[in-house]
Coordinates of C-alpha atoms in Angstrom, one line a residue:
M1 CA 10.0 -48.6 5.9
I2 CA 13.4 -49.5 7.4
T3 CA 14.3 -53.1 8.1
N4 CA 17.4 -52.6 10.1
F5 CA 18.9 -49.9 12.3
K6 CA 22.3 -49.2 13.8
I7 CA 23.2 -46.8 16.6
E8 CA 26.8 -45.7 17.4
N9 CA 27.9 -43.5 20.4
F10 CA 24.4 -42.2 21.2
R11 CA 23.5 -41.8 24.9
L12 CA 23.8 -45.2 26.5
F13 CA 24.4 -47.0 23.3
D14 CA 28.0 -47.9 22.2
N15 CA 27.4 -49.9 19.0
V16 CA 24.0 -51.6 18.6
E17 CA 22.4 -53.1 15.5
I18 CA 18.8 -54.2 15.0
H19 CA 18.3 -56.7 12.2
K20 CA 14.6 -57.5 11.9
L21 CA 12.5 -54.3 12.1
K22 CA 8.9 -54.8 10.9
R23 CA 5.7 -52.8 10.5
V24 CA 5.0 -52.7 14.3
N25 CA 7.9 -52.8 16.7
L26 CA 7.8 -53.1 20.5
V27 CA 10.7 -52.2 22.8
V28 CA 10.9 -53.4 26.5
G29 CA 13.4 -53.0 29.3
K30 CA 13.8 -52.0 32.9
N31 CA 13.7 -48.4 34.0
S32 CA 16.7 -46.4 32.8
S33 CA 17.8 -49.3 30.5
G34 CA 17.6 -47.2 27.3
K35 CA 14.1 -47.7 26.0
S36 CA 13.3 -44.0 25.6
A37 CA 16.8 -43.4 24.2
L38 CA 16.2 -46.0 21.5
L39 CA 12.9 -44.4 20.6
E40 CA 14.6 -41.0 20.6
A41 CA 17.2 -42.4 18.2
F42 CA 14.4 -43.4 15.8
L43 CA 12.8 -39.9 16.2
L44 CA 16.0 -38.1 15.4
Y45 CA 16.8 -40.4 12.5
F46 CA 13.4 -40.2 10.8
S47 CA 13.1 -36.4 11.3
K48 CA 16.6 -35.9 10.1
V49 CA 17.4 -34.3 13.5
S50 CA 14.5 -31.8 13.6
I51 CA 15.7 -29.0 15.9
D52 CA 12.1 -28.5 17.1
L53 CA 11.9 -32.2 18.2
L54 CA 15.4 -32.2 19.6
M55 CA 14.7 -29.2 21.8
E56 CA 11.4 -30.8 23.0
R57 CA 13.3 -33.9 24.0
L58 CA 16.0 -32.0 25.8
S59 CA 13.3 -30.0 27.7
S60 CA 11.3 -33.1 28.6
R61 CA 14.4 -34.6 30.2
Q62 CA 15.3 -31.3 31.8
E63 CA 18.7 -31.4 30.0
N64 CA 18.4 -27.7 29.0
W65 CA 19.9 -26.5 32.2
E66 CA 23.1 -24.3 32.0
S67 CA 26.3 -25.8 33.2
Q68 CA 28.6 -23.4 35.2
Q69 CA 31.7 -24.9 33.7
N70 CA 33.7 -23.0 31.1
K71 CA 31.5 -22.7 28.0
Y72 CA 34.4 -21.9 25.8
S73 CA 36.2 -25.1 26.5
Q74 CA 36.8 -27.3 23.4
Q75 CA 34.7 -30.0 25.1
F76 CA 31.6 -27.7 25.0
V77 CA 30.7 -28.8 28.5
S78 CA 27.9 -26.3 28.7
S79 CA 26.1 -27.1 25.4
P80 CA 22.7 -28.6 26.0
I81 CA 23.4 -31.1 23.2
R82 CA 26.1 -32.8 25.3
H83 CA 23.7 -35.2 26.9
L84 CA 23.0 -36.9 23.5
F85 CA 26.6 -38.1 23.4
K86 CA 28.3 -40.8 25.4
N87 CA 29.5 -39.7 28.8
H88 CA 27.6 -36.4 28.3
V89 CA 30.5 -34.8 26.4
V90 CA 30.4 -33.3 22.9
P91 CA 33.4 -34.9 21.0
N92 CA 36.1 -32.6 19.8
F93 CA 36.3 -31.6 16.1
A94 CA 38.7 -34.4 15.2
E95 CA 36.5 -37.1 16.9
E96 CA 33.4 -38.9 15.6
G97 CA 30.0 -38.0 17.0
F98 CA 27.0 -40.3 17.0
K99 CA 25.6 -42.2 14.0
F100 CA 22.3 -43.6 12.9
S101 CA 22.1 -45.9 9.9
S102 CA 19.6 -48.2 8.2
N103 CA 18.9 -49.8 4.8
E104 CA 17.7 -46.4 3.7
H105 CA 20.6 -44.1 4.6
S106 CA 23.0 -43.0 7.3
L107 CA 23.3 -39.8 9.5
H108 CA 26.4 -38.7 11.3
I109 CA 26.0 -35.9 13.9
R110 CA 29.2 -34.3 15.1
S111 CA 31.0 -31.1 16.0
A112 CA 32.8 -29.2 13.3
A113 CA 35.0 -26.1 13.0
Y114 CA 34.5 -23.6 10.2
I115 CA 36.8 -20.7 9.1
R116 CA 35.7 -17.6 7.2
E117 CA 37.9 -16.8 4.2
E118 CA 38.0 -14.2 1.5
T119 CA 37.7 -15.7 -2.0
E120 CA 37.1 -14.4 -5.5
V121 CA 33.3 -14.5 -4.8
G122 CA 33.5 -12.8 -1.4
L123 CA 33.6 -14.0 2.2
T124 CA 32.8 -17.7 2.4
R125 CA 32.7 -20.2 5.3
R126 CA 34.7 -23.5 4.9
I127 CA 34.7 -26.6 7.2
L128 CA 38.1 -27.5 8.4
K129 CA 39.7 -30.9 8.1
A130 CA 40.9 -32.5 11.3
D131 CA 44.6 -31.9 10.4
E132 CA 44.0 -28.2 9.7
I133 CA 42.4 -27.2 13.0
E134 CA 45.6 -26.8 15.0
D135 CA 46.8 -24.2 12.4
Y136 CA 44.1 -21.8 13.5
D137 CA 43.4 -19.8 16.6
Y138 CA 40.5 -21.6 18.4
D139 CA 38.8 -18.4 19.5
F140 CA 38.4 -17.3 15.8
L141 CA 36.7 -20.5 14.7
D142 CA 33.0 -20.9 14.1
K143 CA 31.9 -24.0 16.1
Y144 CA 28.9 -25.9 15.0
L145 CA 27.0 -29.1 15.5
I146 CA 26.6 -30.5 12.0
L147 CA 24.7 -33.4 10.3
E148 CA 26.5 -35.4 7.5
E149 CA 24.3 -37.3 5.1
R150 CA 25.3 -38.8 1.7
G151 CA 28.5 -36.7 1.6
I152 CA 26.7 -33.4 2.3
S153 CA 27.2 -31.5 5.6
R154 CA 24.4 -29.3 7.1
I155 CA 24.8 -27.0 10.0
L156 CA 22.3 -27.6 12.8
F157 CA 23.3 -24.8 15.2
S158 CA 26.2 -23.1 16.9
L159 CA 27.8 -24.9 19.8
D160 CA 28.3 -21.6 21.5
D161 CA 24.5 -21.0 21.6
D162 CA 22.5 -21.7 24.8
Y163 CA 19.2 -23.6 24.8
L164 CA 17.0 -20.6 24.4
N165 CA 19.0 -19.2 21.4
I166 CA 18.9 -22.6 19.7
K167 CA 15.1 -22.9 20.3
R168 CA 14.5 -19.4 18.9
R169 CA 16.5 -20.0 15.8
S170 CA 14.8 -23.3 15.2
L171 CA 11.6 -21.5 14.4
R172 CA 13.2 -20.1 11.2
L173 CA 14.8 -23.3 10.0
K174 CA 13.7 -25.3 7.0
K175 CA 12.5 -28.8 7.6
F176 CA 14.6 -31.5 5.8
T177 CA 12.2 -34.4 5.8
S178 CA 9.0 -34.9 3.8
I179 CA 7.7 -37.9 5.8
S180 CA 5.3 -37.4 8.8
C181 CA 7.0 -38.4 12.0
Q182 CA 4.6 -38.3 15.0
F183 CA 5.7 -38.8 18.6
V184 CA 3.5 -39.5 21.6
S185 CA 5.4 -39.2 24.9
T186 CA 4.7 -40.9 28.2
S187 CA 2.5 -37.9 29.1
G188 CA 0.9 -37.7 25.7
I189 CA 0.6 -34.7 23.3
T190 CA -0.6 -31.2 24.0
D191 CA -4.1 -30.0 23.3
A192 CA -2.6 -27.5 20.8
K193 CA -0.8 -30.4 18.9
A194 CA -4.0 -32.5 19.0
S195 CA -6.1 -29.8 17.7
S196 CA -3.7 -29.1 14.8
L197 CA -3.6 -32.8 13.9
W198 CA -7.4 -33.0 14.1
D199 CA -7.8 -30.0 11.8
A200 CA -5.7 -31.8 9.2
I201 CA -7.9 -34.9 9.1
S202 CA -11.3 -33.3 9.9
L203 CA -14.2 -34.4 7.6
T204 CA -12.0 -37.2 6.1
D205 CA -12.2 -40.9 6.4
L206 CA -9.3 -40.7 8.8
E207 CA -11.6 -38.9 11.3
K208 CA -13.8 -41.9 11.3
E209 CA -10.8 -44.1 12.2
V210 CA -10.2 -42.0 15.3
V211 CA -13.8 -42.2 16.4
K212 CA -13.6 -46.0 15.9
G213 CA -10.6 -46.0 18.2
I214 CA -12.2 -44.1 21.1
K215 CA -15.2 -46.5 20.9
L216 CA -12.8 -49.1 22.3
I217 CA -13.0 -47.2 25.6
E218 CA -16.4 -45.5 25.3
P219 CA -18.8 -47.5 23.0
D220 CA -21.4 -44.6 23.1
A221 CA -19.0 -42.1 21.4
T222 CA -20.3 -40.9 18.1
G223 CA -18.0 -37.9 17.3
I224 CA -15.3 -35.5 18.3
T225 CA -14.9 -31.7 18.0
F226 CA -12.5 -29.1 19.3
V227 CA -13.6 -25.8 21.0
E228 CA -11.7 -22.9 22.4
N229 CA -10.3 -23.3 25.9
M230 CA -11.7 -20.7 28.3
D231 CA -8.4 -20.5 30.1
G232 CA -6.9 -18.6 27.1
P233 CA -5.6 -19.1 23.6
R234 CA -2.1 -20.2 24.7
D235 CA -3.6 -23.5 25.8
G236 CA -5.1 -24.2 22.4
R237 CA -8.5 -25.8 21.9
I238 CA -9.8 -28.7 23.8
P239 CA -11.4 -31.9 22.5
L240 CA -15.1 -32.7 23.2
V241 CA -16.8 -36.1 22.7
K242 CA -20.4 -36.5 21.6
L243 CA -22.0 -39.5 23.3
S244 CA -25.2 -41.1 22.0
N245 CA -26.8 -41.1 25.5
M246 CA -26.2 -37.5 26.3
L247 CA -27.6 -34.2 24.9
E248 CA -24.4 -32.2 24.9
P249 CA -20.8 -33.2 24.3
V250 CA -18.4 -33.7 27.3
P251 CA -14.7 -33.0 27.6
L252 CA -12.6 -35.9 26.4
K253 CA -10.4 -35.7 29.5
S254 CA -13.4 -36.1 31.8
L255 CA -13.8 -39.6 30.4
G256 CA -10.5 -40.8 31.9
D257 CA -6.9 -41.3 31.1
G258 CA -7.5 -44.3 28.9
M259 CA -9.9 -42.3 26.7
T260 CA -7.3 -39.6 26.3
R261 CA -4.4 -42.0 25.6
I262 CA -6.2 -44.0 22.9
F263 CA -7.5 -40.8 21.3
Q264 CA -4.0 -39.3 21.1
I265 CA -2.3 -42.5 19.9
I266 CA -4.9 -43.2 17.1
L267 CA -5.0 -39.5 16.1
S268 CA -1.2 -39.5 15.8
L269 CA -1.2 -42.8 13.9
V270 CA -3.6 -41.6 11.2
S271 CA -1.7 -38.3 11.0
A272 CA 1.5 -40.3 10.3
K273 CA 0.1 -41.7 7.0
D274 CA 3.1 -43.0 4.9
G275 CA 5.4 -42.1 7.8
V276 CA 6.3 -43.1 11.3
L277 CA 4.6 -43.2 14.7
I278 CA 6.6 -43.4 17.9
V279 CA 4.9 -44.1 21.3
D280 CA 6.7 -44.1 24.6
E281 CA 5.0 -46.4 27.2
F282 CA 2.1 -47.5 25.0
E283 CA 0.1 -48.8 27.9
N284 CA -0.2 -45.6 30.0
G285 CA -3.8 -45.2 31.1
L286 CA -5.0 -48.3 29.2
H287 CA -6.6 -51.1 31.3
W288 CA -5.3 -54.6 30.5
S289 CA -8.7 -55.7 29.2
V290 CA -8.6 -53.3 26.2
Q291 CA -5.0 -53.8 25.2
D292 CA -5.6 -56.7 22.8
E293 CA -8.1 -54.6 20.8
A294 CA -5.8 -51.6 21.1
W295 CA -2.9 -53.5 19.5
N296 CA -5.3 -54.9 16.9
I297 CA -6.2 -51.4 15.8
I298 CA -2.5 -50.4 15.7
F299 CA -1.6 -53.4 13.5
K300 CA -4.5 -52.9 11.1
L301 CA -4.2 -49.1 10.7
A302 CA -0.4 -49.2 10.4
S303 CA -0.8 -51.6 7.5
K304 CA -3.7 -49.7 5.9
L305 CA -2.0 -46.3 6.1
N306 CA 1.6 -47.5 5.5
V307 CA 2.9 -46.4 8.9
Q308 CA 5.9 -47.9 10.7
V309 CA 5.3 -48.0 14.4
F310 CA 7.8 -48.0 17.3
C311 CA 6.5 -48.4 20.9
S312 CA 7.9 -49.1 24.3
T313 CA 6.4 -50.6 27.4
H314 CA 7.3 -52.1 30.8
S315 CA 4.0 -53.8 31.3
R316 CA 3.8 -57.6 31.1
D317 CA 0.0 -57.3 30.2
C318 CA 0.9 -55.0 27.3
I319 CA 3.6 -57.5 26.1
A320 CA 1.1 -60.4 26.4
S321 CA -1.5 -58.5 24.4
F322 CA 1.1 -57.6 21.7
E323 CA 2.0 -61.3 21.4
N324 CA -1.6 -62.3 21.1
V325 CA -2.2 -59.9 18.2
W326 CA 1.2 -60.7 16.6
N327 CA 0.0 -64.3 16.3
N328 CA -2.6 -63.0 13.8
H329 CA -0.1 -60.9 11.9
K330 CA 3.0 -63.1 11.9
K331 CA 5.1 -61.2 9.4
S332 CA 4.3 -57.7 10.7
A333 CA 6.0 -57.3 14.1
N334 CA 9.3 -57.3 16.0
F335 CA 10.0 -57.5 19.7
M336 CA 13.2 -56.1 21.3
R337 CA 14.5 -56.0 24.9
V338 CA 17.0 -53.4 26.0
V339 CA 19.4 -54.3 28.8
K340 CA 21.9 -52.0 30.5
K341 CA 25.1 -53.4 32.1
D342 CA 28.0 -51.3 33.4
G343 CA 26.5 -48.2 32.0
I344 CA 26.2 -49.5 28.4
S345 CA 22.9 -50.6 26.8
T346 CA 22.6 -53.6 24.5
L347 CA 19.7 -55.2 22.7
K348 CA 18.2 -58.6 22.1
E349 CA 15.6 -59.4 19.4
Y350 CA 12.9 -62.0 19.9
D351 CA 10.9 -63.8 17.2
L352 CA 7.3 -64.7 17.9
E353 CA 8.1 -68.3 19.0
L354 CA 10.8 -67.1 21.5
L355 CA 8.5 -64.5 22.9
S356 CA 5.6 -66.9 23.2
D357 CA 7.8 -69.5 25.0
S358 CA 9.2 -66.8 27.3
L359 CA 5.7 -65.7 28.3
E360 CA 4.5 -69.3 28.7
T361 CA 7.4 -70.3 31.0
D362 CA 7.2 -67.0 32.9
V363 CA 10.7 -65.9 31.8
E364 CA 11.2 -62.2 32.5
V365 CA 11.0 -60.2 29.2
R366 CA 10.3 -56.7 30.5

């Protein structure tokens, strides 16, 4: 579990440091202030820049479109990765990229130039130092996005590749993190992802925890199963819920958005055992009357399963419920507010007393 986090030159963030991360962390802020970007930074950090997850994020933001500008410019203006950097521009080889660091380790993601050379062992590829680049013809350089960690450089992908080529090649890449990092977006997870997570916990005690979670919305729920989707295999299987007052199970989604949301969050949480859960807009679909108990489940399961949780919200009801539960777990939470001014996002941390006072005096904290 990380206790601090620093972001440099990533999206809207110039240089921001968080000092008091805990087991359960809630991020708030106005629309377009940088909440989702902060969660995205955590996602890339914990996954060690998983290309699969990175491509998902670019697609979800519709940042995978092709620029009509010169793709061979040294600024890589057409690379889909450009949107992750400040001002939507990939830095040149001699410039720093964006960095994530914590008490655990640091990651530096930047562009780099490689040259192919003949050596005694054959043709090899060597990364060029900044003062060497001008000695080579730019068109003959191999141009990559790389990740630097603990003095070791790892190529992520070619900066000359378009989105589809990067996505295709990502299917063959080795994963470089052993921890489970689960992400629930504002729209939730796909049925295919849910069925995969369910298969991994089926017939274990973790399955029972998910059923307990959905009872928060539907007390008559006694079990869950997945069946084939009649619309075709590409849509994966769909979840059905067994209710004590009905003879046959019913589709989970027929029970409402709140039921689907709590199911996906709790399923992702138990699947993140000994890892990380990230939830964007926690309150989506959840009525204010169940949010206290929803947070209570999150706090208890996160502690029990050794999961560090990062969530965002812009709902005052959700913040109030978080504060209520935090009072019962005083050393287990952190609250952060992201603020954007002049195009740059900054961050303020609240302790429990400050958050409680702000809510009591009706100070805006969202």
